[in-house]
Structures are given as structure tokens and as C-alpha cells.
XYZ file of C-alpha atoms in Angstrom:
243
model
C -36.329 91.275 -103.336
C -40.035 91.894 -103.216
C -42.298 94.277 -101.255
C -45.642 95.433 -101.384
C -46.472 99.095 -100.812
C -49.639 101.678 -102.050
C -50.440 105.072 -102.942
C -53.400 107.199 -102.881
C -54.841 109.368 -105.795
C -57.653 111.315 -105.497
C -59.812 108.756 -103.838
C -58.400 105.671 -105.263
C -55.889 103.541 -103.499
C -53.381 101.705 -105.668
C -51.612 98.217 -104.663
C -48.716 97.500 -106.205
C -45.751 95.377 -105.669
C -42.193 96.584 -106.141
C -39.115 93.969 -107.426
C -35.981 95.266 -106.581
C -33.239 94.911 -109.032
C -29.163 95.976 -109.041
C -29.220 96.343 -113.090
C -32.075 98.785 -113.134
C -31.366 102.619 -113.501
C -34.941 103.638 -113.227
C -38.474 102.666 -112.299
C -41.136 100.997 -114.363
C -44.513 100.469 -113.767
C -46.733 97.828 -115.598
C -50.272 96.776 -115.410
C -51.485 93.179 -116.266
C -54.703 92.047 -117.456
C -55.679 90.262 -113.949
C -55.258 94.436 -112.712
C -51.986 93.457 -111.189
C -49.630 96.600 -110.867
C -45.827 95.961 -110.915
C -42.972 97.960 -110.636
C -39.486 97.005 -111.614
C -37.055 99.714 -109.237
C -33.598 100.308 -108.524
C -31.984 98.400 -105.420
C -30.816 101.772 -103.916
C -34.455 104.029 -104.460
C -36.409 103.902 -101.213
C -40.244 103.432 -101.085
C -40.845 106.738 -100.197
C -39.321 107.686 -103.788
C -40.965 104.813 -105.252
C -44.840 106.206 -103.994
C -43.433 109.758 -105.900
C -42.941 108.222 -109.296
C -46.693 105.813 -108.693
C -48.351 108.804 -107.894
C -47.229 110.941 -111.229
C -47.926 108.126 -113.140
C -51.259 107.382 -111.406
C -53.849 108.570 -113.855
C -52.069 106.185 -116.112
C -52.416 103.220 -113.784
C -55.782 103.953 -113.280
C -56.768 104.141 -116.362
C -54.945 100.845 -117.873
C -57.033 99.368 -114.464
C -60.536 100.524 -115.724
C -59.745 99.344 -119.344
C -59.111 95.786 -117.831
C -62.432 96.191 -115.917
C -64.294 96.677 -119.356
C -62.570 93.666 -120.985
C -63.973 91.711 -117.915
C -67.268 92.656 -117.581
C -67.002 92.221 -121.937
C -68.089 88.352 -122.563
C -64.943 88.347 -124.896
C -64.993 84.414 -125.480
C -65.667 83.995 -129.569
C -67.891 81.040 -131.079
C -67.242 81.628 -134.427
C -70.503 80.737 -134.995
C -73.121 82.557 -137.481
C -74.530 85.338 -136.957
C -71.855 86.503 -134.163
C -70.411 90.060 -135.390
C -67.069 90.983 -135.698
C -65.635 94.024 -136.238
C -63.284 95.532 -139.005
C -62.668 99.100 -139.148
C -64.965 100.416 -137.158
C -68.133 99.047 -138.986
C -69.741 95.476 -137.691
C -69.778 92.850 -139.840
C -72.013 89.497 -138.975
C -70.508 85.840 -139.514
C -72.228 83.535 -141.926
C -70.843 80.195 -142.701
C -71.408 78.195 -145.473
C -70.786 74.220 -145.441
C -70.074 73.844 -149.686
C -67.741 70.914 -151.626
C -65.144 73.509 -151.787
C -61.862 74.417 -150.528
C -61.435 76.897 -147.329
C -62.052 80.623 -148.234
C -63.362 84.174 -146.555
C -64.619 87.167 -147.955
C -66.266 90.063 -147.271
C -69.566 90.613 -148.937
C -71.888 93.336 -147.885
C -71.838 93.456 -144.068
C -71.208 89.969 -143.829
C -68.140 88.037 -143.368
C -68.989 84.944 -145.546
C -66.443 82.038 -144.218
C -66.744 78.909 -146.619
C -65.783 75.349 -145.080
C -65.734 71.882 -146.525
C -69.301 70.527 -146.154
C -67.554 66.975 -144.528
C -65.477 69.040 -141.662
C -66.566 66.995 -138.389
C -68.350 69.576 -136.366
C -65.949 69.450 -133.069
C -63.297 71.061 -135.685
C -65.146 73.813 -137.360
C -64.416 76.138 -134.550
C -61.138 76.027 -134.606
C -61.164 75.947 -138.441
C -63.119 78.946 -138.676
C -61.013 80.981 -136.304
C -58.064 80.570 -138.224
C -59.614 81.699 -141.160
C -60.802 84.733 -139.475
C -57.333 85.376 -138.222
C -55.614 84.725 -141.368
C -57.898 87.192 -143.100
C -57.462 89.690 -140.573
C -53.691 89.486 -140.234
C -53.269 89.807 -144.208
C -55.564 93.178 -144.309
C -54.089 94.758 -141.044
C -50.532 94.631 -142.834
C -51.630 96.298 -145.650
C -53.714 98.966 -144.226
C -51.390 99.857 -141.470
C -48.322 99.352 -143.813
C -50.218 102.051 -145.711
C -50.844 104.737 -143.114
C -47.367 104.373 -141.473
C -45.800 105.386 -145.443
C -47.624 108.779 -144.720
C -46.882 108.928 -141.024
C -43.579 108.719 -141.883
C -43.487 111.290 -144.645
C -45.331 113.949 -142.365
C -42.335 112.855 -139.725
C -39.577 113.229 -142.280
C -38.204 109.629 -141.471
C -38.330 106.520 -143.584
C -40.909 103.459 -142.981
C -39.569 101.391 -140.213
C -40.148 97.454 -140.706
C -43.707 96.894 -139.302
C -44.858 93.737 -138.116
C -48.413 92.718 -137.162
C -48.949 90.102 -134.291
C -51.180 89.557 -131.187
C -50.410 91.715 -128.122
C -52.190 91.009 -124.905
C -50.881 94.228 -123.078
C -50.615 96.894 -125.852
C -51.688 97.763 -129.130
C -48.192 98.841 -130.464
C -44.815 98.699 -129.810
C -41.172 100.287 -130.843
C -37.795 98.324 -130.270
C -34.467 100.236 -129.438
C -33.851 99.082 -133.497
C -37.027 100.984 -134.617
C -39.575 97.771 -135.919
C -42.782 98.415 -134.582
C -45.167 95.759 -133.897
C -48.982 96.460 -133.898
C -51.749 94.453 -132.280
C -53.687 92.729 -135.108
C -56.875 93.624 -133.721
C -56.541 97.602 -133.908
C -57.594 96.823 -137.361
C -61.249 96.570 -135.436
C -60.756 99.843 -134.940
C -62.453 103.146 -137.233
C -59.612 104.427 -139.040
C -58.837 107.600 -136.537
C -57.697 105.502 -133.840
C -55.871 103.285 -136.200
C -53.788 106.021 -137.074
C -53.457 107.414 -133.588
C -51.717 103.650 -132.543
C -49.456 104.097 -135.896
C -48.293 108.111 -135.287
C -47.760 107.282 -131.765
C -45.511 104.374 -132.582
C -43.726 106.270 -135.743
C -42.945 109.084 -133.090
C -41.201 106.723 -130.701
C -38.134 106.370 -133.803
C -37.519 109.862 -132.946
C -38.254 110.085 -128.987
C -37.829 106.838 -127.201
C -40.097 107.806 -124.072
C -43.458 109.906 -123.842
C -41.107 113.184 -123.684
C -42.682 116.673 -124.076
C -40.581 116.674 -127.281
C -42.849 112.881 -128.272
C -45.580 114.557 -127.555
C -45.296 117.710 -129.635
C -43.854 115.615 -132.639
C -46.892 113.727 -131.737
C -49.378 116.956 -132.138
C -47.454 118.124 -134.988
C -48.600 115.580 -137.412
C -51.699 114.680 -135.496
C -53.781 117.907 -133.629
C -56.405 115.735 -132.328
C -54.193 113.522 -131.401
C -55.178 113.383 -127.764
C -59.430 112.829 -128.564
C -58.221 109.757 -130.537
C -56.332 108.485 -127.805
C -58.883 108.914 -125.137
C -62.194 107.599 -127.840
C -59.462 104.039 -128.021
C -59.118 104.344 -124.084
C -63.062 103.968 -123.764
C -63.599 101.557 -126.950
C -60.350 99.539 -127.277
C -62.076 96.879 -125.253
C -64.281 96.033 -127.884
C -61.725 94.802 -130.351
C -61.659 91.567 -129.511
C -61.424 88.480 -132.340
């Protein structure tokens, strides 16, 4: 069963829609990319407890709902074209292609990002050619960097190096499964390095705390102070990262 129901914070009104399910214990709240809010509740929680657990997670909501905003007003569509930029790390690097009797290759030279293609590719599939290059590229040198930073994450938490696996994530930029493998969003690697390692921490702490607890967060602030101005600086920028 379905309803639709609202809250009010501060001076914002938030819509949501509630799915009612028998299996649930507890309440979940999601926000989409088309700034859709959803929340999964228990068939025997009323509304009226439903609106209490919206409204303490209402900062939340209202922030995933402004980051959406930014990625819309953000003319995210990629030509892979040259001279478009892309970024890596927090520094932005501009696209030059070069049309050569060679093979396929990429590298990083200067602040370019010099992408070589086979000077007889038919121009309606260099786009897509190029993009997987890109992707490819990027994919290879997020798994070693963030492979890297979650070994000492996981030595300042005491635990061993999960399996980490790097893939594209619409919603989130990282993830932790009840069997501890994290999965990061290839395109933090856009990122500078102190939100990088913000997204890793924050992920490494979920082996130990499986929801934002006060005891996640302190782990959390334990082997990361500033944790929280990393957080918000990938709040405000995050929408940039797009490949």
C-alpha cells in the first residue's frame, strides 16, 4: 500500500511517499535523482510516527535534494571531444585527441589527457570509442589509489582491508554490504584527495558500525578529525564529478 504524506522543516515542505510493507522492521528514507523522496515503513507505524522519523532526518533529505538541484542546473552531458576538461583528483585536465596509425591508448601528459584513436575510426564511433577509453583509464587508477588509502584506513581502524570494488553508482559514492565489500563510485576519483579519503574512512567505519551510530561517528573522528569539513566541501562539489 501507498500513501502520500509531508512534513515541514524550517521553511521547507517535504513530499514524500510512504510504501507500506509487512517484512519491514523499520523506516527508510531514500532520495532519487528526479528529487523523488521515498520511504519504505512498517505496515503497523502510523503516519503520524512516520512525519517523526522525516523530520529528524530532514536536514539529510534536504540536502541530498539541493545536491540533485546542482547536478541539474550542471550541463553534465560529455562530448568527449577536445578541449572538454575532465577532472582527476582534484586538478582539471583538458581532452586532446589524436587521430594516428596506431592502436587505442590514453595517457596523461602535462594537464592534458592525450586519448590516441585509429586515424580510419568513422567519425559517428569516436564518441563512444573515446568514452570507453576514458572510463577504462579511470576505473584502472581509481582501484589503485583507493585500494591504497583504504590499506591505511584500515590500519588506523585496526581491521583488515575489506574486498573493494570500483563501479558506477548513480545514488552514492560508496557503499558497505552486511559481508563487508565496499563498492566506491568510480568518479570520486575526480575528487582532491581529502574527500577521497573521507568516502573511503566513512565506508571502512561501516565494517565496524553498520548504521551512522554515535559510536560510527566517533570511530569516524578518531581516524579522521576533520572529518565533518570533508564531508560538507563533497556535499557542495560532488556534483562536479561527472565523466
Amino acid at each position: 500500500m501507498n500513501e502520500n504524506d509531508s512534513v515541514i522543516f524550517g521553511t521547507s515542505k517535504i513530499n514524500y511517499e510512504i510504501t507500506y510493507s509487512v517484512r519491514r522492521k523499520n523506516v527508510s528514507i531514500s532520495v532519487s535523482p528526479d528529487k523523488k523522496v521515498k520511504v519504505l515503513a512498517p505496515s503497523n507505524l502510523t503516519p503520524e510516527a512516520i512525519r517523526e522519523v522525516v523530520k529528524r532526518k530532514a536536514d539529510w533529505v534536504l540536502k541530498k535534494l539541493e545536491w540533485f538541484d546542482h547536478i541539474q542546473q550542471f550541463d553534465s552531458s560529455k562530448e568527449y571531444v577536445s578541449g572538454e576538461t575532465f577532472l582527476y583528483m582534484g586538478r582539471q585536465y583538458r581532452l586532446k585527441i589524436l587521430s594516428e596509425n596506431f592502436e587505442v591508448s590514453i595517457r596523461l601528459k602535462g594537464r592534458f589527457f592525450e586519448v590516441t584513436i585509429p586515424k580510419d575510426t568513422p567519425q559517428e564511433n569516436r564518441q563512444q570509442l573515446v568514452r570507453g577509453v576514458l572510463w577504462k583509464w579511470y576505473v584502472e587508477h581509481a582501484e589503485k589509489k583507493l585500494r591504497e588509502i583504504s590499506q591505511t584506513y584500515s590500519r588506523k581502524l585496526h581491521i583488515s582491508p575489506p574486498s573493494l570494488k570500483v563501479k558506477s553508482q548513480a545514488k552514492r559514492w560508496g557503499s558497505c554490504s552486511k559481508d563487508n565489500v565496499i563498492r566506491i563510485n568510480v568518479q570520486i576519483i575526480m575528487a582532491p584527495m581529502k574527500q577521497i579519503e573521507y568516502v573511503i574512512a566513512h565506508e571502512l567505519c561501516h565494517i565496524k558500525y553498520k548504521s551512522h551510530s554515535s559510536d560510527f561517528w566517533k570511530s569516524l573522528r578518531l581516524i579522521m578529525p576533520d572529518y565533518e569539513l570533508r564531508k560538507e566541501s563533497l556535499r557542495k562539489e560532488g556534483w562536479r564529478y561527472v565523466l
